PDB file of C-alpha atoms in Angstrom:
ATOM      1  CA  GLY A  18     -35.465 -37.402  15.796  1.00  0.00           C
ATOM      2  CA  LYS A  19     -34.202 -34.155  13.665  1.00  0.00           C
ATOM      3  CA  SER A  20     -32.108 -31.966  15.907  1.00  0.00           C
ATOM      4  CA  LEU A  21     -33.934 -28.231  16.368  1.00  0.00           C
ATOM      5  CA  VAL A  22     -30.253 -26.728  15.535  1.00  0.00           C
ATOM      6  CA  ASP A  23     -29.010 -27.332  11.960  1.00  0.00           C
ATOM      7  CA  LYS A  24     -25.930 -25.507  12.490  1.00  0.00           C
ATOM      8  CA  ILE A  25     -23.991 -23.177  15.152  1.00  0.00           C
ATOM      9  CA  TYR A  26     -22.777 -19.932  14.149  1.00  0.00           C
ATOM     10  CA  TYR A  27     -19.147 -19.416  15.276  1.00  0.00           C
ATOM     11  CA  GLU A  28     -20.048 -16.930  17.737  1.00  0.00           C
ATOM     12  CA  ASP A  29     -21.822 -19.490  20.121  1.00  0.00           C
ATOM     13  CA  PHE A  30     -19.271 -22.559  18.804  1.00  0.00           C
ATOM     14  CA  ILE A  31     -16.685 -21.268  21.237  1.00  0.00           C
ATOM     15  CA  PRO A  32     -18.569 -21.036  24.692  1.00  0.00           C
ATOM     16  CA  LEU A  33     -20.351 -24.110  23.763  1.00  0.00           C
ATOM     17  CA  VAL A  34     -16.753 -25.879  23.365  1.00  0.00           C
ATOM     18  CA  TYR A  35     -15.957 -24.155  26.564  1.00  0.00           C
ATOM     19  CA  LEU A  36     -19.116 -25.321  27.840  1.00  0.00           C
ATOM     20  CA  LYS A  37     -18.271 -29.396  27.027  1.00  0.00           C
ATOM     21  CA  LEU A  38     -14.843 -28.981  28.392  1.00  0.00           C
ATOM     22  CA  ARG A  39     -15.834 -28.066  31.688  1.00  0.00           C
ATOM     23  CA  LEU A  40     -18.792 -30.229  32.077  1.00  0.00           C
ATOM     24  CA  TRP A  41     -17.172 -33.348  30.732  1.00  0.00           C
ATOM     25  CA  GLY A  42     -13.677 -32.853  30.512  1.00  0.00           C
ATOM     26  CA  ASN A  43     -10.703 -33.389  28.046  1.00  0.00           C
ATOM     27  CA  LYS A  44     -11.453 -37.084  26.594  1.00  0.00           C
ATOM     28  CA  ASP A  45      -8.771 -36.603  24.066  1.00  0.00           C
ATOM     29  CA  ARG A  46      -5.505 -38.450  25.085  1.00  0.00           C
ATOM     30  CA  GLU A  47      -3.853 -37.309  22.182  1.00  0.00           C
ATOM     31  CA  LEU A  48      -4.161 -33.792  22.731  1.00  0.00           C
ATOM     32  CA  SER A  49      -3.790 -34.074  26.476  1.00  0.00           C
ATOM     33  CA  ALA A  50      -0.433 -35.569  25.844  1.00  0.00           C
ATOM     34  CA  ILE A  51       0.965 -32.772  23.742  1.00  0.00           C
ATOM     35  CA  LYS A  52       3.674 -31.050  25.854  1.00  0.00           C
ATOM     36  CA  TYR A  53       4.711 -27.855  23.431  1.00  0.00           C
ATOM     37  CA  VAL A  54       2.177 -25.513  21.695  1.00  0.00           C
ATOM     38  CA  LEU A  55       2.966 -22.770  19.203  1.00  0.00           C
ATOM     39  CA  ILE A  56       0.227 -19.829  18.816  1.00  0.00           C
ATOM     40  CA  ASP A  57       0.385 -17.799  16.284  1.00  0.00           C
ATOM     41  CA  GLU A  58      -1.627 -14.236  15.491  1.00  0.00           C
ATOM     42  CA  ALA A  59      -2.532 -14.321  19.211  1.00  0.00           C
ATOM     43  CA  GLN A  60      -4.378 -11.209  18.849  1.00  0.00           C
ATOM     44  CA  ASP A  61      -7.373 -12.819  16.571  1.00  0.00           C
ATOM     45  CA  TYR A  62      -8.371 -15.253  19.407  1.00  0.00           C
ATOM     46  CA  SER A  63     -10.611 -14.148  22.276  1.00  0.00           C
ATOM     47  CA  LEU A  64      -9.762 -14.680  25.775  1.00  0.00           C
ATOM     48  CA  LEU A  65     -12.317 -17.735  26.023  1.00  0.00           C
ATOM     49  CA  HIS A  66     -10.404 -19.182  23.229  1.00  0.00           C
ATOM     50  CA  TYR A  67      -7.068 -19.210  25.629  1.00  0.00           C
ATOM     51  CA  GLU A  68      -9.121 -20.448  28.480  1.00  0.00           C
ATOM     52  CA  ILE A  69     -10.253 -23.561  26.053  1.00  0.00           C
ATOM     53  CA  PHE A  70      -6.387 -24.028  25.201  1.00  0.00           C
ATOM     54  CA  LYS A  71      -5.484 -24.453  28.623  1.00  0.00           C
ATOM     55  CA  LEU A  72      -8.244 -27.203  28.908  1.00  0.00           C
ATOM     56  CA  LEU A  73      -7.219 -29.027  25.921  1.00  0.00           C
ATOM     57  CA  PHE A  74      -3.631 -28.860  26.904  1.00  0.00           C
ATOM     58  CA  PRO A  75      -2.914 -29.355  30.269  1.00  0.00           C
ATOM     59  CA  GLN A  76       0.507 -30.946  30.346  1.00  0.00           C
ATOM     60  CA  ARG A  77       1.972 -28.056  28.013  1.00  0.00           C
ATOM     61  CA  TYR A  78       4.151 -25.111  27.168  1.00  0.00           C
ATOM     62  CA  PHE A  79       3.157 -22.199  25.531  1.00  0.00           C
ATOM     63  CA  THR A  80       4.859 -19.511  22.928  1.00  0.00           C
ATOM     64  CA  VAL A  81       2.141 -17.062  22.062  1.00  0.00           C
ATOM     65  CA  LEU A  82       3.024 -14.774  19.327  1.00  0.00           C
ATOM     66  CA  GLY A  83       1.198 -11.899  17.930  1.00  0.00           C
ATOM     67  CA  ASP A  84       0.908  -7.893  17.198  1.00  0.00           C
ATOM     68  CA  ILE A  85      -2.360  -5.948  18.694  1.00  0.00           C
ATOM     69  CA  ASN A  86      -2.082  -3.476  15.856  1.00  0.00           C
ATOM     70  CA  GLN A  87      -2.689  -6.278  12.956  1.00  0.00           C
ATOM     71  CA  SER A  88      -6.656  -7.209  15.128  1.00  0.00           C
ATOM     72  CA  ILE A  89      -8.512  -7.642  11.574  1.00  0.00           C
ATOM     73  CA  HIS A  90     -11.796  -8.766  13.073  1.00  0.00           C
ATOM     74  CA  PRO A  91     -12.916  -5.282  14.886  1.00  0.00           C
ATOM     75  CA  TYR A  92     -15.270  -7.626  17.163  1.00  0.00           C
ATOM     76  CA  GLN A  93     -13.306 -10.398  18.169  1.00  0.00           C
ATOM     77  CA  GLY A  94      -9.832 -10.771  19.633  1.00  0.00           C
ATOM     78  CA  ILE A  95      -7.743  -9.332  22.321  1.00  0.00           C
ATOM     79  CA  LYS A  96      -6.580  -5.805  23.322  1.00  0.00           C
ATOM     80  CA  GLU A  97      -3.745  -6.516  25.315  1.00  0.00           C
ATOM     81  CA  TYR A  98      -1.542  -9.479  26.086  1.00  0.00           C
ATOM     82  CA  LYS A  99      -1.889  -9.421  30.142  1.00  0.00           C
ATOM     83  CA  GLY A 100      -4.961 -11.441  29.936  1.00  0.00           C
ATOM     84  CA  ILE A 101      -3.681 -14.473  28.708  1.00  0.00           C
ATOM     85  CA  LYS A 102      -0.497 -14.680  31.353  1.00  0.00           C
ATOM     86  CA  ASP A 103      -3.404 -14.329  33.670  1.00  0.00           C
ATOM     87  CA  ILE A 104      -5.093 -17.137  32.474  1.00  0.00           C
ATOM     88  CA  PHE A 105      -2.364 -19.156  32.234  1.00  0.00           C
ATOM     89  CA  GLU A 106      -1.147 -18.356  35.736  1.00  0.00           C
ATOM     90  CA  SER A 107       2.294 -19.563  35.516  1.00  0.00           C
ATOM     91  CA  LYS A 108       4.938 -18.012  37.366  1.00  0.00           C
ATOM     92  CA  GLU A 109       7.487 -18.604  35.040  1.00  0.00           C
ATOM     93  CA  SER A 110       5.746 -16.629  32.168  1.00  0.00           C
ATOM     94  CA  ILE A 111       7.442 -13.885  30.895  1.00  0.00           C
ATOM     95  CA  MET A 112       6.499 -11.361  27.746  1.00  0.00           C
ATOM     96  CA  ILE A 113       8.794  -9.967  25.409  1.00  0.00           C
ATOM     97  CA  GLU A 114       7.854  -7.127  23.310  1.00  0.00           C
ATOM     98  CA  LEU A 115      10.021  -6.992  19.761  1.00  0.00           C
ATOM     99  CA  GLU A 116      10.292  -3.415  18.646  1.00  0.00           C
ATOM    100  CA  LYS A 117      12.104  -3.489  15.631  1.00  0.00           C
ATOM    101  CA  SER A 118      10.460  -3.639  11.928  1.00  0.00           C
ATOM    102  CA  TYR A 119      11.939  -5.069   9.172  1.00  0.00           C
ATOM    103  CA  ARG A 120       9.361  -5.250   6.827  1.00  0.00           C
ATOM    104  CA  SER A 121       8.138  -1.836   5.263  1.00  0.00           C
ATOM    105  CA  THR A 122       9.772   1.466   4.329  1.00  0.00           C
ATOM    106  CA  PRO A 123      10.150   3.886   7.018  1.00  0.00           C
ATOM    107  CA  GLN A 124       7.686   6.134   5.029  1.00  0.00           C
ATOM    108  CA  ILE A 125       5.129   3.315   4.553  1.00  0.00           C
ATOM    109  CA  MET A 126       5.426   2.356   8.617  1.00  0.00           C
ATOM    110  CA  GLY A 127       4.881   6.382   9.228  1.00  0.00           C
ATOM    111  CA  PHE A 128       1.842   6.598   7.331  1.00  0.00           C
ATOM    112  CA  ALA A 129       0.325   3.394   9.063  1.00  0.00           C
ATOM    113  CA  ALA A 130       1.153   4.389  12.169  1.00  0.00           C
ATOM    114  CA  GLU A 131      -1.269   7.336  12.012  1.00  0.00           C
ATOM    115  CA  LEU A 132      -4.035   5.067  11.918  1.00  0.00           C
ATOM    116  CA  LEU A 133      -3.186   3.606  15.494  1.00  0.00           C
ATOM    117  CA  PRO A 134      -4.800   5.361  18.652  1.00  0.00           C
ATOM    118  CA  TYR A 135      -1.675   5.693  20.411  1.00  0.00           C
ATOM    119  CA  GLU A 136       2.112   6.238  19.792  1.00  0.00           C
ATOM    120  CA  GLN A 137       3.728   3.207  18.921  1.00  0.00           C
ATOM    121  CA  LYS A 138       7.015   2.305  20.241  1.00  0.00           C
ATOM    122  CA  ILE A 139       8.354   0.167  17.037  1.00  0.00           C
ATOM    123  CA  SER A 140      11.785   1.340  15.619  1.00  0.00           C
ATOM    124  CA  ILE A 141      12.142   0.837  12.021  1.00  0.00           C
ATOM    125  CA  ILE A 142      15.270   0.350   9.855  1.00  0.00           C
ATOM    126  CA  ASN A 143      15.787   3.235   7.827  1.00  0.00           C
ATOM    127  CA  ARG A 144      16.139   1.966   4.255  1.00  0.00           C
ATOM    128  CA  PRO A 145      15.173   4.489   1.300  1.00  0.00           C
ATOM    129  CA  GLY A 146      11.749   4.562   0.242  1.00  0.00           C
ATOM    130  CA  ILE A 147       9.142   7.011  -1.175  1.00  0.00           C
ATOM    131  CA  LEU A 148       5.835   8.645   0.519  1.00  0.00           C
ATOM    132  CA  PRO A 149       2.758   6.579   0.111  1.00  0.00           C
ATOM    133  CA  GLU A 150       0.412   7.963  -2.715  1.00  0.00           C
ATOM    134  CA  VAL A 151      -3.482   8.287  -2.117  1.00  0.00           C
ATOM    135  CA  ILE A 152      -4.880   8.921  -5.599  1.00  0.00           C
ATOM    136  CA  MET A 153      -8.407  10.715  -5.644  1.00  0.00           C
ATOM    137  CA  THR A 154     -10.273   9.649  -8.725  1.00  0.00           C
ATOM    138  CA  VAL A 155     -14.052   8.768  -9.848  1.00  0.00           C
ATOM    139  CA  GLU A 156     -15.056   5.606 -11.200  1.00  0.00           C
ATOM    140  CA  GLU A 157     -15.062   5.991 -14.465  1.00  0.00           C
ATOM    141  CA  ASN A 158     -11.298   6.703 -14.376  1.00  0.00           C
ATOM    142  CA  LYS A 159     -10.137   3.971 -12.000  1.00  0.00           C
ATOM    143  CA  TYR A 160      -9.904   0.942 -13.990  1.00  0.00           C
ATOM    144  CA  LYS A 161      -7.483   3.012 -16.404  1.00  0.00           C
ATOM    145  CA  LEU A 162      -5.430   4.658 -13.587  1.00  0.00           C
ATOM    146  CA  ILE A 163      -4.905   1.181 -11.653  1.00  0.00           C
ATOM    147  CA  ARG A 164      -3.604  -0.428 -15.018  1.00  0.00           C
ATOM    148  CA  LYS A 165      -1.209   2.683 -15.711  1.00  0.00           C
ATOM    149  CA  THR A 166      -0.272   2.074 -11.597  1.00  0.00           C
ATOM    150  CA  ILE A 167       0.784  -1.433 -12.196  1.00  0.00           C
ATOM    151  CA  SER A 168       2.631  -0.984 -15.313  1.00  0.00           C
ATOM    152  CA  ASP A 169       4.817   1.855 -13.351  1.00  0.00           C
ATOM    153  CA  LEU A 170       5.426   0.097 -10.438  1.00  0.00           C
ATOM    154  CA  GLU A 171       6.767  -3.125 -13.008  1.00  0.00           C
ATOM    155  CA  ASP A 172       9.200  -0.465 -14.357  1.00  0.00           C
ATOM    156  CA  LYS A 173      10.460   0.147 -11.482  1.00  0.00           C
ATOM    157  CA  GLY A 174      10.969  -3.397 -10.496  1.00  0.00           C
ATOM    158  CA  ALA A 175       8.032  -4.558  -8.453  1.00  0.00           C
ATOM    159  CA  GLU A 176       7.908  -8.201  -8.929  1.00  0.00           C
ATOM    160  CA  SER A 177       4.803  -8.914  -6.488  1.00  0.00           C
ATOM    161  CA  ILE A 178       2.097  -6.407  -6.487  1.00  0.00           C
ATOM    162  CA  ALA A 179      -1.040  -6.844  -4.575  1.00  0.00           C
ATOM    163  CA  LEU A 180      -4.335  -5.262  -5.534  1.00  0.00           C
ATOM    164  CA  VAL A 181      -6.520  -5.233  -2.408  1.00  0.00           C
ATOM    165  CA  GLY A 182     -10.123  -4.792  -2.427  1.00  0.00           C
ATOM    166  CA  LYS A 183     -12.208  -5.114   1.058  1.00  0.00           C
ATOM    167  CA  THR A 184     -14.894  -7.960  -0.166  1.00  0.00           C
ATOM    168  CA  ALA A 185     -14.752 -11.268  -2.656  1.00  0.00           C
ATOM    169  CA  ALA A 186     -17.481  -9.498  -4.804  1.00  0.00           C
ATOM    170  CA  SER A 187     -15.137  -6.113  -4.785  1.00  0.00           C
ATOM    171  CA  CYS A 188     -12.460  -7.857  -6.029  1.00  0.00           C
ATOM    172  CA  GLN A 189     -14.107  -9.957  -8.681  1.00  0.00           C
ATOM    173  CA  LYS A 190     -15.317  -6.947 -10.096  1.00  0.00           C
ATOM    174  CA  LEU A 191     -12.063  -5.437 -10.199  1.00  0.00           C
ATOM    175  CA  TYR A 192     -10.953  -8.487 -11.773  1.00  0.00           C
ATOM    176  CA  SER A 193     -13.345  -8.621 -14.498  1.00  0.00           C
ATOM    177  CA  GLU A 194     -13.330  -4.961 -15.111  1.00  0.00           C
ATOM    178  CA  LEU A 195      -9.211  -4.812 -15.557  1.00  0.00           C
ATOM    179  CA  ALA A 196      -8.936  -7.950 -17.660  1.00  0.00           C
ATOM    180  CA  LEU A 197      -5.073  -8.117 -17.379  1.00  0.00           C
ATOM    181  CA  PRO A 198      -3.721 -11.678 -18.532  1.00  0.00           C
ATOM    182  CA  ASP A 199      -1.416 -12.103 -15.751  1.00  0.00           C
ATOM    183  CA  LEU A 200      -3.512 -11.228 -13.358  1.00  0.00           C
ATOM    184  CA  ARG A 201      -4.318 -13.480 -10.800  1.00  0.00           C
ATOM    185  CA  LEU A 202      -7.623 -13.426  -8.544  1.00  0.00           C
ATOM    186  CA  LEU A 203      -6.899 -15.300  -5.286  1.00  0.00           C
ATOM    187  CA  SER A 204     -10.027 -16.784  -3.087  1.00  0.00           C
ATOM    188  CA  GLY A 205      -9.900 -18.821   0.545  1.00  0.00           C
ATOM    189  CA  ASP A 206      -9.655 -21.717  -1.611  1.00  0.00           C
ATOM    190  CA  ASP A 207      -6.338 -20.709  -2.861  1.00  0.00           C
ATOM    191  CA  ASP A 208      -3.597 -22.245  -0.430  1.00  0.00           C
ATOM    192  CA  LYS A 209      -0.058 -20.475  -1.514  1.00  0.00           C
ATOM    193  CA  TYR A 210       0.846 -17.373  -3.051  1.00  0.00           C
ATOM    194  CA  THR A 211       3.398 -18.031  -5.648  1.00  0.00           C
ATOM    195  CA  GLY A 212       4.348 -14.207  -6.753  1.00  0.00           C
ATOM    196  CA  GLY A 213       3.470 -12.005  -9.424  1.00  0.00           C
ATOM    197  CA  LYS A 214       0.111  -9.833  -9.635  1.00  0.00           C
ATOM    198  CA  VAL A 215      -2.837 -10.650  -7.874  1.00  0.00           C
ATOM    199  CA  ILE A 216      -6.043  -9.473  -6.506  1.00  0.00           C
ATOM    200  CA  LEU A 217      -7.444 -10.450  -3.510  1.00  0.00           C
ATOM    201  CA  PRO A 218      -9.781  -9.214  -0.496  1.00  0.00           C
ATOM    202  CA  SER A 219      -8.421  -7.823   2.669  1.00  0.00           C
ATOM    203  CA  TYR A 220      -9.431 -10.704   4.910  1.00  0.00           C
ATOM    204  CA  LEU A 221      -6.709 -12.904   2.932  1.00  0.00           C
ATOM    205  CA  VAL A 222      -3.855 -10.565   2.971  1.00  0.00           C
ATOM    206  CA  LYS A 223      -2.716 -11.185   6.707  1.00  0.00           C
ATOM    207  CA  GLY A 224       0.781 -13.022   6.796  1.00  0.00           C
ATOM    208  CA  LEU A 225       1.577 -12.083   3.436  1.00  0.00           C
ATOM    209  CA  GLU A 226       3.945  -9.176   2.349  1.00  0.00           C
ATOM    210  CA  PHE A 227       4.355  -7.562  -1.432  1.00  0.00           C
ATOM    211  CA  ASP A 228       6.872  -5.097  -3.260  1.00  0.00           C
ATOM    212  CA  ALA A 229       3.739  -2.900  -3.736  1.00  0.00           C
ATOM    213  CA  VAL A 230       0.410  -2.710  -2.615  1.00  0.00           C
ATOM    214  CA  ILE A 231      -2.696  -1.003  -4.150  1.00  0.00           C
ATOM    215  CA  LEU A 232      -5.985  -0.334  -1.966  1.00  0.00           C
ATOM    216  CA  ILE A 233      -9.200   0.207  -3.579  1.00  0.00           C
ATOM    217  CA  ILE A 234     -11.189   2.233  -1.606  1.00  0.00           C
ATOM    218  CA  ASP A 235     -15.271   3.356  -2.648  1.00  0.00           C
ATOM    219  CA  GLN A 236     -18.176   4.370  -1.459  1.00  0.00           C
ATOM    220  CA  ASP A 237     -19.714   0.982  -1.019  1.00  0.00           C
ATOM    221  CA  ASN A 238     -16.290  -0.492   0.416  1.00  0.00           C
ATOM    222  CA  SER A 239     -14.651   1.998   2.539  1.00  0.00           C
ATOM    223  CA  TYR A 240     -13.247   1.273   5.758  1.00  0.00           C
ATOM    224  CA  ASN A 241     -14.698   2.915   9.232  1.00  0.00           C
ATOM    225  CA  ASP A 242     -13.165   3.672  12.364  1.00  0.00           C
ATOM    226  CA  ASP A 243     -13.534   0.042  13.921  1.00  0.00           C
ATOM    227  CA  GLU A 244     -11.380  -0.994  11.067  1.00  0.00           C
ATOM    228  CA  ARG A 245      -8.533   1.193  11.312  1.00  0.00           C
ATOM    229  CA  TYR A 246      -6.650  -2.172  12.674  1.00  0.00           C
ATOM    230  CA  LEU A 247      -7.599  -4.147   9.653  1.00  0.00           C
ATOM    231  CA  PHE A 248      -6.625  -1.080   7.569  1.00  0.00           C
ATOM    232  CA  TYR A 249      -3.468  -0.705   9.300  1.00  0.00           C
ATOM    233  CA  THR A 250      -2.656  -4.166   8.562  1.00  0.00           C
ATOM    234  CA  LEU A 251      -3.112  -4.177   5.051  1.00  0.00           C
ATOM    235  CA  CYS A 252      -1.180  -0.845   4.643  1.00  0.00           C
ATOM    236  CA  THR A 253       1.918  -2.589   6.139  1.00  0.00           C
ATOM    237  CA  ARG A 254       1.881  -5.558   3.755  1.00  0.00           C
ATOM    238  CA  ALA A 255       3.696  -3.516   1.290  1.00  0.00           C
ATOM    239  CA  LEU A 256       7.665  -3.411   1.255  1.00  0.00           C
ATOM    240  CA  ASN A 257       8.582  -0.498  -0.802  1.00  0.00           C
ATOM    241  CA  TYR A 258       5.420   1.141  -2.704  1.00  0.00           C
ATOM    242  CA  LEU A 259       1.656   1.718  -1.137  1.00  0.00           C
ATOM    243  CA  LYS A 260      -1.043   3.557  -3.337  1.00  0.00           C
ATOM    244  CA  ILE A 261      -4.335   4.033  -2.248  1.00  0.00           C
ATOM    245  CA  PHE A 262      -7.228   4.261  -4.769  1.00  0.00           C
ATOM    246  CA  ASN A 263      -9.995   6.495  -3.507  1.00  0.00           C
ATOM    247  CA  CYS A 264     -13.195   6.891  -5.398  1.00  0.00           C
ATOM    248  CA  GLY A 265     -15.726   9.431  -4.007  1.00  0.00           C
ATOM    249  CA  HIS A 266     -15.168  11.253  -0.885  1.00  0.00           C
ATOM    250  CA  ILE A 267     -12.198  10.883   1.112  1.00  0.00           C
ATOM    251  CA  SER A 268     -11.726   7.663   3.462  1.00  0.00           C
ATOM    252  CA  PRO A 269     -12.532   9.154   7.081  1.00  0.00           C
ATOM    253  CA  LEU A 270      -9.164   7.114   8.061  1.00  0.00           C
ATOM    254  CA  ILE A 271      -7.339   8.728   5.593  1.00  0.00           C
ATOM    255  CA  SER A 272      -8.580  12.163   6.605  1.00  0.00           C
ATOM    256  CA  GLN A 273      -7.123  11.783  10.163  1.00  0.00           C
ATOM    257  CA  ILE A 274      -3.591  11.122   8.836  1.00  0.00           C
ATOM    258  CA  ASP A 275      -1.325  13.750   8.875  1.00  0.00           C
ATOM    259  CA  LYS A 276      -0.768  15.124   5.005  1.00  0.00           C
ATOM    260  CA  SER A 277       2.784  15.330   5.138  1.00  0.00           C
ATOM    261  CA  LYS A 278       2.912  11.477   5.273  1.00  0.00           C
ATOM    262  CA  TYR A 279       1.604  10.823   1.846  1.00  0.00           C
ATOM    263  CA  VAL A 280       1.136  12.488  -1.468  1.00  0.00           C
ATOM    264  CA  CYS A 281      -2.369  13.074  -2.669  1.00  0.00           C
ATOM    265  CA  LYS A 282      -2.537  13.091  -6.472  1.00  0.00           C
ATOM    266  CA  TYR A 283      -6.139  14.056  -8.064  1.00  0.00           C
ATOM    267  CA  PHE A 284      -7.605  12.663 -11.110  1.00  0.00           C
ATOM    268  CA  ILE A 285     -10.915  13.829 -11.288  1.00  0.00           C
TER     269      ILE A 285
END
């Protein structure tokens, strides 16, 4: 007969996979034979995921890589690495903290670090840079100012520029309003970024880096306190220039940042 369940939501799928493996075991011989497993973006998996990895790859060695500060899903993932080590129960397990950052300028990292609820231990390679800019404006001036900002960044030599909206819908609107001929709109269907100017939603930015990042915040697409790690991740995608367009009242997260860490400009 027809199943009563047409689809399983992702949040329910992981516990069901775990339950299946515990009840019937792992019958995939190819998976069981794998000797070495590399897991990246470790912070975005829950501890139950790691229990599943352990059952899927019983004859394995693991290398697990991640950055707690780049947890882009506020209600999923881990807050510390100790739980992972406890799951694998190996006396040979070691944890190594990499504390040197080579990507963003000290000014961008200093701004982003203010978003974290604790003092970070990262040391930053000192190279020339400028303070991030928070540009306060209204909706009717936003697109004209963004076009000018893009032009100014290109004049300064920025070859890769990302305009980041919070959602796919906000990115589509931004793309239509800007109407720039050499601007690409990236979606989940795109499998690579080849440079130039792009618009993309916040959830696709992870793992990428750009000469300049322009974050777009408005009343309908702001970032709340639960999303501070996502906002931190977006800021640290910028190598040299970080511009934040804030339309309407200043974002609550930005209002928590020391004003010496950025330049605020008003175009009302």
